[in-house]
Short mmCIF file of C-alpha atoms in Angstrom, two decimals:
data_model
loop_
_atom_site.label_atom_id
_atom_site.label_comp_id
_atom_site.label_asym_id
_atom_site.label_seq_id
_atom_site.Cartn_x
_atom_site.Cartn_y
_atom_site.Cartn_z
CA UNK A 14 61.05 -12.39 -22.72
CA UNK A 15 58.00 -13.73 -24.53
CA UNK A 16 57.96 -16.78 -22.29
CA UNK A 17 57.33 -14.37 -19.44
CA UNK A 18 54.32 -12.82 -21.19
CA UNK A 19 56.01 -9.68 -22.50
CA UNK A 20 53.62 -7.44 -24.42
CA UNK A 21 55.00 -7.10 -27.97
CA UNK A 22 52.40 -4.40 -28.66
CA UNK A 23 54.19 -1.95 -26.37
CA UNK A 24 55.90 0.94 -28.12
CA UNK A 25 59.13 2.81 -27.56
CA UNK A 26 59.43 6.63 -27.47
CA UNK A 27 59.23 6.80 -31.27
CA UNK A 28 56.08 4.68 -31.29
CA UNK A 29 57.84 1.63 -32.72
CA UNK A 30 56.81 -1.90 -31.76
CA UNK A 31 59.06 -4.93 -31.39
CA UNK A 32 58.23 -5.96 -34.96
CA UNK A 33 59.37 -2.58 -36.29
CA UNK A 34 62.65 -2.66 -34.38
CA UNK A 35 63.34 -6.26 -35.40
CA UNK A 36 62.63 -5.44 -39.05
CA UNK A 37 65.58 -3.04 -38.95
CA UNK A 38 68.06 -4.72 -36.60
CA UNK A 39 67.23 -8.45 -36.36
CA UNK A 40 65.12 -9.54 -39.31
CA UNK A 41 65.98 -13.22 -38.72
CA UNK A 42 64.19 -13.05 -35.35
CA UNK A 43 60.90 -12.11 -37.03
CA UNK A 44 60.64 -15.60 -38.53
CA UNK A 45 61.14 -17.20 -35.13
CA UNK A 46 58.72 -14.88 -33.34
CA UNK A 47 56.13 -14.37 -36.08
CA UNK A 48 53.24 -15.99 -34.21
CA UNK A 49 53.71 -13.48 -31.39
CA UNK A 50 54.37 -10.45 -33.59
CA UNK A 51 51.93 -10.79 -36.48
CA UNK A 52 49.08 -8.88 -34.83
CA UNK A 53 51.26 -5.72 -34.93
CA UNK A 54 51.92 -5.98 -38.69
CA UNK A 55 49.91 -2.89 -39.66
CA UNK A 56 50.76 -0.72 -36.65
CA UNK A 57 52.41 2.64 -37.42
CA UNK A 58 54.98 4.54 -35.39
CA UNK A 59 55.02 8.30 -34.69
CA UNK A 60 56.36 8.92 -38.21
CA UNK A 61 53.47 6.87 -39.71
CA UNK A 62 55.89 4.07 -40.71
CA UNK A 63 55.01 0.38 -40.60
CA UNK A 64 57.46 -2.48 -40.09
CA UNK A 65 57.48 -2.98 -43.87
CA UNK A 66 58.45 0.63 -44.48
CA UNK A 67 61.18 0.46 -41.85
CA UNK A 68 62.58 -2.77 -43.32
CA UNK A 69 62.56 -1.20 -46.79
CA UNK A 70 64.26 2.00 -45.66
CA UNK A 71 66.97 0.01 -43.89
CA UNK A 72 67.57 -2.15 -46.97
CA UNK A 73 66.43 -5.45 -45.47
CA UNK A 74 65.21 -7.12 -48.66
CA UNK A 75 64.72 -10.49 -46.96
CA UNK A 76 62.55 -8.93 -44.29
CA UNK A 77 60.59 -6.91 -46.87
CA UNK A 78 59.80 -10.11 -48.79
CA UNK A 79 58.81 -11.94 -45.61
CA UNK A 80 56.44 -9.17 -44.54
CA UNK A 81 54.87 -8.83 -48.01
CA UNK A 82 54.31 -12.60 -48.17
CA UNK A 83 52.35 -12.26 -44.91
CA UNK A 84 50.06 -9.49 -46.01
CA UNK A 85 51.91 -6.28 -45.33
#
């Protein structure tokens, strides 16, 4: 999708970005797509949650560490 210039800043109905969704469901993909996703690091969804908060709530310790190491 990114090869076709998909906009990773777009949000779903809850205001979540691709980074937020990946932090919950596919944390391994964040490493692979970091260059494309990093500009959305501090975005918040409709519940005022960041990707770091969502990763923490879902128990993704590896993702939490990755995001903290990158300035979240």
